[in-house]
Every structure is written in C-alpha cells, then in structure tokens.
mmCIF file of C-alpha atoms and ligand atoms in Angstrom:
data_model
loop_
_atom_site.group_PDB
_atom_site.id
_atom_site.type_symbol
_atom_site.label_atom_id
_atom_site.label_comp_id
_atom_site.label_asym_id
_atom_site.label_seq_id
_atom_site.Cartn_x
_atom_site.Cartn_y
_atom_site.Cartn_z
ATOM 1 C CA MET I 116 111.117 99.874 91.192
ATOM 2 C CA ASN I 117 110.962 103.613 91.511
ATOM 3 C CA GLU I 118 114.079 105.070 90.074
ATOM 4 C CA GLY I 119 115.980 106.501 92.999
ATOM 5 C CA GLY I 120 113.777 105.000 95.718
ATOM 6 C CA ASN I 121 114.744 101.980 97.772
ATOM 7 C CA VAL I 122 112.620 98.848 97.758
ATOM 8 C CA ASP I 123 112.300 95.575 99.624
ATOM 9 C CA GLY I 124 112.851 92.989 96.945
ATOM 10 C CA PRO I 125 111.200 89.594 97.441
ATOM 11 C CA ARG I 126 113.200 86.519 98.299
ATOM 12 C CA ILE I 127 113.215 84.003 95.459
ATOM 13 C CA ALA I 128 113.145 80.373 96.611
ATOM 14 C CA VAL I 129 113.354 77.055 94.820
ATOM 15 C CA GLU I 130 112.534 74.105 97.078
ATOM 16 C CA GLY I 131 113.172 70.513 96.078
ATOM 17 C CA LEU I 132 112.331 71.192 92.456
ATOM 18 C CA THR I 133 112.266 68.148 90.184
ATOM 19 C CA LYS I 134 111.113 68.293 86.576
ATOM 20 C CA ARG I 135 110.970 65.260 84.305
ATOM 21 C CA TYR I 136 110.131 65.274 80.621
ATOM 22 C CA GLY I 137 109.287 61.667 79.822
ATOM 23 C CA GLY I 138 112.531 59.827 80.515
ATOM 24 C CA VAL I 139 114.620 63.017 80.776
ATOM 25 C CA THR I 140 115.161 64.486 84.229
ATOM 26 C CA ALA I 141 115.820 68.166 83.529
ATOM 27 C CA VAL I 142 116.287 69.091 87.211
ATOM 28 C CA GLN I 143 116.503 66.865 90.266
ATOM 29 C CA ASP I 144 115.726 68.061 93.792
ATOM 30 C CA VAL I 145 117.015 71.573 93.166
ATOM 31 C CA SER I 146 116.918 73.994 96.115
ATOM 32 C CA PHE I 147 118.412 77.452 96.496
ATOM 33 C CA THR I 148 117.438 81.035 97.257
ATOM 34 C CA ALA I 149 118.170 84.429 95.742
ATOM 35 C CA GLU I 150 118.136 87.175 98.354
ATOM 36 C CA PRO I 151 116.971 90.779 98.069
ATOM 37 C CA GLY I 152 119.667 93.394 97.596
ATOM 38 C CA ARG I 153 121.948 90.843 95.960
ATOM 39 C CA VAL I 154 122.717 89.563 92.494
ATOM 40 C CA THR I 155 122.647 85.769 92.372
ATOM 41 C CA GLY I 156 124.361 83.998 89.480
ATOM 42 C CA PHE I 157 122.772 80.707 88.423
ATOM 43 C CA LEU I 158 125.617 79.018 86.637
ATOM 44 C CA GLY I 159 125.998 75.798 84.733
ATOM 45 C CA PRO I 160 126.914 74.306 81.362
ATOM 46 C CA ASN I 161 124.488 73.765 78.470
ATOM 47 C CA GLY I 162 121.644 71.450 79.406
ATOM 48 C CA ALA I 163 122.283 71.848 83.152
ATOM 49 C CA GLY I 164 118.677 72.804 83.906
ATOM 50 C CA LYS I 165 118.946 76.599 84.240
ATOM 51 C CA THR I 166 116.144 77.563 81.854
ATOM 52 C CA THR I 167 113.870 74.833 83.211
ATOM 53 C CA THR I 168 114.332 76.179 86.753
ATOM 54 C CA LEU I 169 113.800 79.824 85.768
ATOM 55 C CA ARG I 170 110.702 78.907 83.757
ATOM 56 C CA ALA I 171 109.353 76.983 86.748
ATOM 57 C CA LEU I 172 109.858 80.116 88.869
ATOM 58 C CA MET I 173 107.738 82.102 86.422
ATOM 59 C CA GLY I 174 104.969 79.507 86.378
ATOM 60 C CA LEU I 175 105.804 78.415 82.809
ATOM 61 C CA VAL I 176 106.909 74.903 83.759
ATOM 62 C CA LYS I 177 104.813 72.706 86.041
ATOM 63 C CA PRO I 178 107.092 70.961 88.554
ATOM 64 C CA THR I 179 107.022 67.167 88.754
ATOM 65 C CA SER I 180 107.635 67.790 92.464
ATOM 66 C CA GLY I 181 108.842 70.573 94.723
ATOM 67 C CA ARG I 182 107.866 74.229 94.521
ATOM 68 C CA THR I 183 109.108 77.695 93.711
ATOM 69 C CA THR I 184 108.131 80.969 95.348
ATOM 70 C CA ILE I 185 108.765 84.669 94.931
ATOM 71 C CA GLY I 186 108.265 86.546 98.183
ATOM 72 C CA ASP I 187 106.912 83.302 99.702
ATOM 73 C CA VAL I 188 104.166 83.079 97.066
ATOM 74 C CA PRO I 189 104.108 80.758 94.033
ATOM 75 C CA PHE I 190 104.141 82.887 90.864
ATOM 76 C CA PRO I 191 100.569 82.069 89.732
ATOM 77 C CA ARG I 192 99.222 83.360 93.071
ATOM 78 C CA ILE I 193 101.070 86.691 93.062
ATOM 79 C CA PRO I 194 98.612 89.590 92.789
ATOM 80 C CA SER I 195 99.817 92.064 90.088
ATOM 81 C CA PRO I 196 102.834 89.896 89.258
ATOM 82 C CA ALA I 197 104.369 92.454 86.862
ATOM 83 C CA THR I 198 104.955 94.797 89.815
ATOM 84 C CA VAL I 199 106.758 92.045 91.748
ATOM 85 C CA VAL I 200 108.907 90.181 89.243
ATOM 86 C CA GLY I 201 109.997 90.760 85.667
ATOM 87 C CA ALA I 202 111.534 87.985 83.610
ATOM 88 C CA GLN I 203 113.666 87.922 80.534
ATOM 89 C CA LEU I 204 113.440 84.366 79.281
ATOM 90 C CA GLU I 205 113.929 83.174 75.717
ATOM 91 C CA ALA I 206 111.818 85.915 74.232
ATOM 92 C CA SER I 207 109.748 85.539 71.129
ATOM 93 C CA PHE I 208 108.978 88.865 69.505
ATOM 94 C CA HIS I 209 106.607 89.422 66.601
ATOM 95 C CA PRO I 210 109.161 90.358 63.914
ATOM 96 C CA GLY I 211 106.833 92.817 62.163
ATOM 97 C CA ARG I 212 106.172 94.865 65.307
ATOM 98 C CA THR I 213 108.250 97.816 66.365
ATOM 99 C CA ALA I 214 109.905 97.750 69.770
ATOM 100 C CA ARG I 215 107.424 100.311 71.077
ATOM 101 C CA ASP I 216 104.425 98.376 69.740
ATOM 102 C CA HIS I 217 105.732 95.163 71.283
ATOM 103 C CA LEU I 218 105.753 96.872 74.672
ATOM 104 C CA ARG I 219 102.395 98.594 74.047
ATOM 105 C CA THR I 220 100.667 95.246 73.554
ATOM 106 C CA LEU I 221 102.025 94.120 76.923
ATOM 107 C CA ALA I 222 101.394 97.341 78.858
ATOM 108 C CA PRO I 223 97.749 96.556 79.698
ATOM 109 C CA LEU I 224 98.749 93.106 80.981
ATOM 110 C CA ALA I 225 101.377 94.684 83.188
ATOM 111 C CA GLY I 226 98.824 97.279 84.276
ATOM 112 C CA VAL I 227 100.957 100.256 83.201
ATOM 113 C CA ARG I 228 100.245 103.300 81.084
ATOM 114 C CA GLU I 229 101.665 103.599 77.576
ATOM 115 C CA ALA I 230 104.169 106.260 78.560
ATOM 116 C CA ARG I 231 105.960 103.582 80.557
ATOM 117 C CA CYS I 232 106.936 101.875 77.272
ATOM 118 C CA ASP I 233 109.167 104.758 76.253
ATOM 119 C CA GLU I 234 110.543 104.945 79.784
ATOM 120 C CA VAL I 235 111.749 101.340 79.745
ATOM 121 C CA LEU I 236 113.122 101.702 76.205
ATOM 122 C CA ARG I 237 115.161 104.623 77.492
ATOM 123 C CA MET I 238 116.307 102.605 80.506
ATOM 124 C CA VAL I 239 117.768 99.884 78.257
ATOM 125 C CA GLY I 240 119.245 102.296 75.719
ATOM 126 C CA LEU I 241 116.807 101.488 72.909
ATOM 127 C CA GLU I 242 115.092 104.894 72.666
ATOM 128 C CA THR I 243 116.441 105.561 69.168
ATOM 129 C CA ALA I 244 115.275 102.126 67.976
ATOM 130 C CA ALA I 245 111.739 102.469 69.390
ATOM 131 C CA SER I 246 110.098 102.738 65.961
ATOM 132 C CA ARG I 247 112.178 100.028 64.273
ATOM 133 C CA ARG I 248 110.776 96.577 63.552
ATOM 134 C CA VAL I 249 112.025 93.924 65.958
ATOM 135 C CA GLY I 250 112.644 91.521 63.041
ATOM 136 C CA GLY I 251 115.670 93.635 62.119
ATOM 137 C CA PHE I 252 117.096 93.735 65.641
ATOM 138 C CA SER I 253 120.500 92.262 66.455
ATOM 139 C CA LEU I 254 120.788 89.655 69.222
ATOM 140 C CA GLY I 255 122.050 92.319 71.620
ATOM 141 C CA MET I 256 119.130 94.615 70.806
ATOM 142 C CA ARG I 257 116.704 91.730 71.383
ATOM 143 C CA GLN I 258 118.321 91.147 74.772
ATOM 144 C CA ARG I 259 117.794 94.785 75.661
ATOM 145 C CA LEU I 260 114.185 94.640 74.509
ATOM 146 C CA GLY I 261 113.712 91.498 76.618
ATOM 147 C CA LEU I 262 114.981 93.414 79.622
ATOM 148 C CA ALA I 263 112.735 96.376 78.778
ATOM 149 C CA THR I 264 109.806 93.935 78.755
ATOM 150 C CA ALA I 265 110.832 92.616 82.166
ATOM 151 C CA LEU I 266 110.967 96.178 83.521
ATOM 152 C CA LEU I 267 107.514 97.260 82.298
ATOM 153 C CA GLY I 268 105.683 96.722 85.580
ATOM 154 C CA ASP I 269 108.472 98.360 87.639
ATOM 155 C CA PRO I 270 109.221 95.044 89.402
ATOM 156 C CA GLN I 271 111.266 94.484 92.571
ATOM 157 C CA ALA I 272 112.838 91.268 91.295
ATOM 158 C CA LEU I 273 114.396 90.320 87.980
ATOM 159 C CA VAL I 274 114.785 86.794 86.603
ATOM 160 C CA LEU I 275 117.122 86.916 83.615
ATOM 161 C CA ASP I 276 118.079 83.906 81.498
ATOM 162 C CA GLU I 277 121.545 84.404 79.974
ATOM 163 C CA PRO I 278 121.185 88.204 79.816
ATOM 164 C CA ALA I 279 124.784 88.717 78.655
ATOM 165 C CA ASN I 280 124.345 86.414 75.675
ATOM 166 C CA GLY I 281 124.885 88.351 72.442
ATOM 167 C CA LEU I 282 125.979 91.552 74.155
ATOM 168 C CA ASP I 283 129.187 93.246 73.054
ATOM 169 C CA PRO I 284 131.741 94.229 75.737
ATOM 170 C CA ALA I 285 130.132 97.655 76.148
ATOM 171 C CA GLY I 286 126.728 95.973 76.441
ATOM 172 C CA ILE I 287 128.037 93.575 79.091
ATOM 173 C CA THR I 288 129.452 96.486 81.086
ATOM 174 C CA TRP I 289 126.132 98.277 80.782
ATOM 175 C CA MET I 290 124.129 95.183 81.837
ATOM 176 C CA ARG I 291 126.474 94.696 84.793
ATOM 177 C CA SER I 292 125.976 98.206 86.111
ATOM 178 C CA PHE I 293 122.240 97.997 85.474
ATOM 179 C CA VAL I 294 121.692 94.863 87.586
ATOM 180 C CA ARG I 295 124.136 96.062 90.249
ATOM 181 C CA ALA I 296 122.220 99.322 90.619
ATOM 182 C CA PHE I 297 118.942 97.366 90.704
ATOM 183 C CA ALA I 298 120.232 95.185 93.556
ATOM 184 C CA GLU I 299 121.871 98.067 95.389
ATOM 185 C CA ARG I 300 118.459 99.741 95.660
ATOM 186 C CA GLY I 301 117.156 96.600 97.325
ATOM 187 C CA GLY I 302 115.907 94.594 94.351
ATOM 188 C CA THR I 303 116.435 90.855 93.914
ATOM 189 C CA VAL I 304 118.292 89.673 90.817
ATOM 190 C CA LEU I 305 118.615 86.065 89.666
ATOM 191 C CA LEU I 306 120.506 85.675 86.401
ATOM 192 C CA SER I 307 121.839 82.652 84.594
ATOM 193 C CA SER I 308 125.000 82.129 82.583
ATOM 194 C CA HIS I 309 127.088 79.242 81.335
ATOM 195 C CA LEU I 310 130.254 81.279 81.877
ATOM 196 C CA LEU I 311 131.383 82.226 85.348
ATOM 197 C CA GLY I 312 133.904 84.697 83.913
ATOM 198 C CA GLU I 313 131.082 86.571 82.211
ATOM 199 C CA VAL I 314 129.287 87.324 85.487
ATOM 200 C CA GLU I 315 132.145 87.171 87.993
ATOM 201 C CA GLN I 316 132.150 90.944 88.411
ATOM 202 C CA THR I 317 128.355 91.123 88.562
ATOM 203 C CA VAL I 318 127.261 88.550 91.115
ATOM 204 C CA ASP I 319 127.337 88.458 94.914
ATOM 205 C CA ASP I 320 126.192 84.862 95.269
ATOM 206 C CA VAL I 321 126.676 81.821 93.071
ATOM 207 C CA VAL I 322 124.542 78.747 92.578
ATOM 208 C CA VAL I 323 126.224 76.122 90.406
ATOM 209 C CA ILE I 324 124.084 73.524 88.656
ATOM 210 C CA ALA I 325 125.172 70.649 86.409
ATOM 211 C CA ALA I 326 123.253 67.684 85.037
ATOM 212 C CA GLY I 327 120.123 68.905 86.821
ATOM 213 C CA ARG I 328 121.654 68.979 90.292
ATOM 214 C CA ILE I 329 123.002 71.761 92.484
ATOM 215 C CA ARG I 330 126.770 71.399 92.874
ATOM 216 C CA HIS I 331 127.545 74.459 94.927
ATOM 217 C CA ALA I 332 125.807 77.476 96.465
ATOM 218 C CA SER I 333 127.555 80.241 98.401
ATOM 219 C CA PRO I 334 128.645 83.861 98.257
ATOM 220 C CA LEU I 335 131.187 84.255 95.435
ATOM 221 C CA ALA I 336 133.952 84.977 97.958
ATOM 222 C CA GLU I 337 133.361 81.613 99.640
ATOM 223 C CA MET I 338 133.545 79.864 96.302
ATOM 224 C CA ARG I 339 136.862 81.616 95.607
ATOM 225 C CA ALA I 340 138.222 80.152 98.838
ATOM 226 C CA LEU I 341 137.666 76.646 97.430
ATOM 227 C CA ALA I 342 140.206 77.256 94.679
ATOM 228 C CA ALA I 343 143.033 74.761 95.137
ATOM 229 C CA PRO I 344 146.674 75.845 95.102
ATOM 230 C CA GLU I 345 148.331 75.244 91.757
ATOM 231 C CA VAL I 346 152.000 75.216 90.822
ATOM 232 C CA GLU I 347 153.336 75.953 87.354
ATOM 233 C CA VAL I 348 156.571 74.042 86.635
ATOM 234 C CA ARG I 349 159.024 74.291 83.733
ATOM 235 C CA SER I 350 161.934 72.070 82.856
ATOM 236 C CA PRO I 351 164.077 71.463 79.754
ATOM 237 C CA ASP I 352 163.636 67.716 80.477
ATOM 238 C CA ALA I 353 160.097 67.028 79.197
ATOM 239 C CA GLN I 354 160.129 63.357 80.209
ATOM 240 C CA GLY I 355 161.409 64.088 83.678
ATOM 241 C CA LEU I 356 158.774 66.814 84.033
ATOM 242 C CA ALA I 357 156.000 64.418 83.011
ATOM 243 C CA ALA I 358 157.253 61.846 85.528
ATOM 244 C CA LEU I 359 157.307 64.511 88.240
ATOM 245 C CA ALA I 360 153.769 65.698 87.410
ATOM 246 C CA ALA I 361 152.477 62.114 87.450
ATOM 247 C CA ARG I 362 153.094 62.062 91.204
ATOM 248 C CA TRP I 363 150.102 64.374 91.702
ATOM 249 C CA GLU I 364 146.617 63.514 90.538
ATOM 250 C CA GLY I 365 145.462 66.842 89.213
ATOM 251 C CA SER I 366 148.097 67.897 86.729
ATOM 252 C CA ARG I 367 147.672 69.223 83.232
ATOM 253 C CA ALA I 368 149.935 70.468 80.477
ATOM 254 C CA GLY I 369 150.167 74.207 79.929
ATOM 255 C CA SER I 370 150.134 75.534 76.382
ATOM 256 C CA ASP I 371 153.820 76.489 76.460
ATOM 257 C CA GLY I 372 155.518 73.272 77.603
ATOM 258 C CA SER I 373 154.917 73.996 81.268
ATOM 259 C CA VAL I 374 152.949 71.705 83.562
ATOM 260 C CA HIS I 375 150.332 72.861 86.078
ATOM 261 C CA ILE I 376 150.025 70.717 89.187
ATOM 262 C CA LEU I 377 146.790 71.105 91.129
ATOM 263 C CA GLY I 378 146.724 70.753 94.894
ATOM 264 C CA ALA I 379 150.509 71.036 95.354
ATOM 265 C CA THR I 380 152.754 73.695 96.872
ATOM 266 C CA ALA I 381 155.911 75.042 95.247
ATOM 267 C CA ALA I 382 157.893 73.650 98.192
ATOM 268 C CA ALA I 383 156.574 70.102 97.703
ATOM 269 C CA VAL I 384 157.125 70.136 93.943
ATOM 270 C CA GLY I 385 160.589 71.693 94.331
ATOM 271 C CA ALA I 386 161.594 69.065 96.864
ATOM 272 C CA ALA I 387 160.364 66.230 94.641
ATOM 273 C CA ALA I 388 162.226 67.664 91.641
ATOM 274 C CA HIS I 389 165.391 68.011 93.700
ATOM 275 C CA ALA I 390 165.156 64.396 94.898
ATOM 276 C CA ALA I 391 164.658 63.229 91.296
ATOM 277 C CA GLY I 392 167.620 65.302 90.079
ATOM 278 C CA LEU I 393 165.337 67.190 87.695
ATOM 279 C CA GLU I 394 166.556 70.549 86.400
ATOM 280 C CA LEU I 395 163.831 73.179 86.824
ATOM 281 C CA HIS I 396 163.578 76.453 84.922
ATOM 282 C CA GLY I 397 160.433 77.656 86.596
ATOM 283 C CA LEU I 398 158.431 76.962 89.727
ATOM 284 C CA THR I 399 155.522 79.344 90.395
ATOM 285 C CA GLU I 400 152.562 79.114 92.758
ATOM 286 C CA ARG I 401 149.503 80.438 90.959
ATOM 287 C CA GLY I 402 146.304 79.256 92.603
ATOM 288 C CA GLU I 403 143.569 77.703 90.546
ATOM 289 C CA SER I 404 141.582 80.127 88.417
ATOM 290 C CA LEU I 405 137.922 80.607 89.276
ATOM 291 C CA GLU I 406 136.976 79.403 85.797
ATOM 292 C CA ARG I 407 138.829 76.099 86.313
ATOM 293 C CA LEU I 408 137.253 75.671 89.734
ATOM 294 C CA PHE I 409 133.859 76.216 88.120
ATOM 295 C CA LEU I 410 134.679 73.545 85.508
ATOM 296 C CA ARG I 411 135.740 71.169 88.252
ATOM 297 C CA LEU I 412 132.529 71.824 90.205
ATOM 298 C CA THR I 413 130.397 71.118 87.149
ATOM 299 C CA GLU I 414 132.370 68.022 86.097
ATOM 300 C CA GLU I 415 132.632 66.244 89.410
ATOM 301 C CA ARG I 416 129.871 63.903 90.442
ATOM 302 C CA ALA I 417 130.163 64.575 94.151
ATOM 303 C CA PRO I 418 130.342 68.058 95.683
ATOM 304 C CA LEU I 419 133.865 69.143 96.568
ATOM 305 C CA GLU I 420 135.035 68.973 100.117
ATOM 306 C CA GLY I 421 133.937 72.116 101.905
ATOM 307 C CA THR I 422 131.184 72.648 99.379
ATOM 308 C CA GLU I 423 127.762 72.901 100.795
ATOM 309 C CA ALA I 424 125.269 71.648 98.270
ATOM 310 C CA ALA I 425 122.173 73.694 99.054
ATOM 311 C CA ALA I 426 119.883 71.555 101.148
HETATM 312 N N1 LIG Z 527 110.358 70.793 76.942
HETATM 313 C C1 LIG Z 527 111.320 69.876 77.114
HETATM 314 N N2 LIG Z 527 111.143 68.607 76.675
HETATM 315 C C2 LIG Z 527 112.100 67.679 76.839
HETATM 316 N N3 LIG Z 527 113.288 67.912 77.436
HETATM 317 C C3 LIG Z 527 113.534 69.143 77.864
HETATM 318 C C4 LIG Z 527 112.570 70.202 77.737
HETATM 319 N N4 LIG Z 527 113.091 71.324 78.280
HETATM 320 C C5 LIG Z 527 114.321 70.984 78.709
HETATM 321 N N5 LIG Z 527 114.591 69.686 78.482
HETATM 322 C C6 LIG Z 527 115.825 68.968 78.847
HETATM 323 O O1 LIG Z 527 116.145 69.285 80.162
HETATM 324 C C7 LIG Z 527 117.556 69.473 80.317
HETATM 325 C C8 LIG Z 527 117.826 70.862 80.875
HETATM 326 O O2 LIG Z 527 117.498 71.833 79.887
HETATM 327 P P1 LIG Z 527 117.579 73.404 80.153
HETATM 328 O O3 LIG Z 527 117.093 74.075 78.925
HETATM 329 O O4 LIG Z 527 116.883 73.700 81.427
HETATM 330 O O5 LIG Z 527 119.135 73.625 80.349
HETATM 331 P P2 LIG Z 527 119.973 74.988 80.401
HETATM 332 O O6 LIG Z 527 120.825 74.896 81.606
HETATM 333 O O7 LIG Z 527 119.067 76.138 80.266
HETATM 334 O O8 LIG Z 527 120.911 74.868 79.108
HETATM 335 P P3 LIG Z 527 121.488 76.019 78.113
HETATM 336 O O9 LIG Z 527 122.724 76.582 78.752
HETATM 337 O O10 LIG Z 527 121.841 75.241 76.891
HETATM 338 O O11 LIG Z 527 120.403 77.024 77.878
HETATM 339 C C9 LIG Z 527 118.157 69.198 78.955
HETATM 340 O O12 LIG Z 527 118.559 67.855 78.909
HETATM 341 C C10 LIG Z 527 117.004 69.436 78.019
HETATM 342 O O13 LIG Z 527 117.154 68.686 76.848
HETATM 343 MG MG1 LIG Z 528 118.961 77.700 78.914
#
C-alpha cells in the first residue's frame, strides 16, 4: 500500500474448507472472513489447523473441499497477486544470501523495481542488516525479513503465520503498531498465533480454531463478554474450602492456597460458606481471564453458549 495513502483492502474469505492428509483431517469445514480495515487474529493451539488454512489461502495447499478467496477471487486467479496480498508463512531463506539479495531475487516475481528491496528492509527495521547473510540471522530477524518479503509488492492484505514468534518485547510492540497502522489505512490483516495474550492488543476480531474446527468467531469485545464470572475464595480450613468448591463444577486451585470458582458470584459462594459454617479469609469476584476463556474455547468439544461458530 502507498505509505500515507488509504486503500480498500480485499476481504479474505474461507468457505467450508476441509483438508485431509491421508487419514489426518487437518481442517474440517472451516469458514470465516477477515475484513478490510481490521486485524483478524486466527488463534488456536499447536496442530489446530492454522498453517494449513493460511497456506490454502495462498494457493499452497489444495483443499479437499471448500474454497478460499481474497477479494472474491481464489489466489491462483488473482492478477498481479503480489500487489493484492503478501504472506509471511514458514519462510525458507537461502542461508548464503544476504537479506537484500533474497529480496532482489523475488523483486521480478513481485513486479517491483530493485529500489523497493531497500524500502521494505527499512520498513521492517533491517536496513543495517541488508548486506548480512541470512544464515546468521536470529529468529526475530528472519521474521522481519519474512514480513519484508510479504511487503515487496505493496499489497493491500497481509497473511502472517505466527508473526510474533521469536520477537522480543520491543519487536512485538513494533509488529503490533505496524499491523495496526496497515489496517488503519484500510488494509486487511489476518495473523495467526497460539497465544491470545500475545495478540490481544493487536486484533479487532478473533477466530478461534482447535482440532481443525472453528470454535468461535467474533469481534474481540464480544469474546470478552463470554468470560464467566469467577470468585476467588480463601479459608484457613483447606478441607472445608475444598468441600465448598466441589459444589460448583468449574473450580480450580489457585497457586497460593486459594480456590477459584468459575460461574459463581461472591454472594452465592459467601452464602454457601455461611451455611456450612466455613470461616472465610477472602472472597473476591474477579471475572475469568481472557486467556482462560480462550483455553476453555479450545478445549471444549461444543461451542460455548452464546458462541456463534462461524457458519
Ligand atoms: N503436509 C501434511 N501432511 C500430513 N499432515 C499434515 C500436513 N500438514 C499439516 N498436517 C496435520 O494437520 C494438522 C494441522 O496442522 P497445522 O500445521 O495446520 O496446525 P497449526 O495450527 O499451524 O499448528 P502450530 O501452532 O503447531 O503451527 C496437524 O495434525 C498436522 O499434523
Ligand atoms: Mg502452524
């Protein structure tokens, strides 16, 4: 995208995507969209099917059934694809090439002039490493070079597989502001992560996948609203506390002798403790953390109540 100028990013759509490898179903009937002007987080644990889906979007995986489109067009039919979508997937770089030479070999494919190579290196903060061999790059530097590669054709959409992986805290902050600025100018960003906490401040929309199936898709704020109330309880009577917690299904031990009861209010737990004659030293309503909700969404077989699995 032109730096400074606004663009109309394409809508990214995955429709009923299923991919089987022999007996392994990597993804099963996966559907979701990533909208222009927004950052969409594609979240799920290891082996969930994130990379398979992103590779299918870029025409690198042939679907068993279903289809994927970028701006309503399947990737292989996009004219000048480098100007429409840039992807950072598991990159393989020739270790003996310098960063600049890596980009130079790709520039003709992307249909850009050589000067663009130094531009994108500057955009990802690699200008001082331009003449260094990629074989000596750290993981974070490789991630930046992967992003530089994605940016070569000045695309209006970015598909990034685990872009925060290997980045230090400063790198994560930088990546966050980069994709936010990209989306704020109208671009479409779809990025994957296995950690919600890592992208919580970056994404507008979330798509949660586990075991090859979509578990949840909504704006992040709507996902937050699914967080169940949680009460932290303390008591000097460990046995009595365990008996109290056993009355609710979703309870777990805290690290410090406390017990967290999911789906309960302080009033209900306090009343039950009072009736049982249990001495309490703490009773605090906390609300489930987003990270725990994410875990619950990826662990449960059925979507949670109020969760709209993308059709
Ligand atoms: N080429 C392949 N051949 C066989 N099985 C595959 C292939 N690619 C992926 N799979 C399987 O499909 C499932 C999904 O894999 P995928 O790489 O898409 O997950 P992921 O969400 O990207 O995981 P991670 O967070 O570990 O990168 C896994 O069970 C994986 O073993
Ligand atoms: Mg992956």
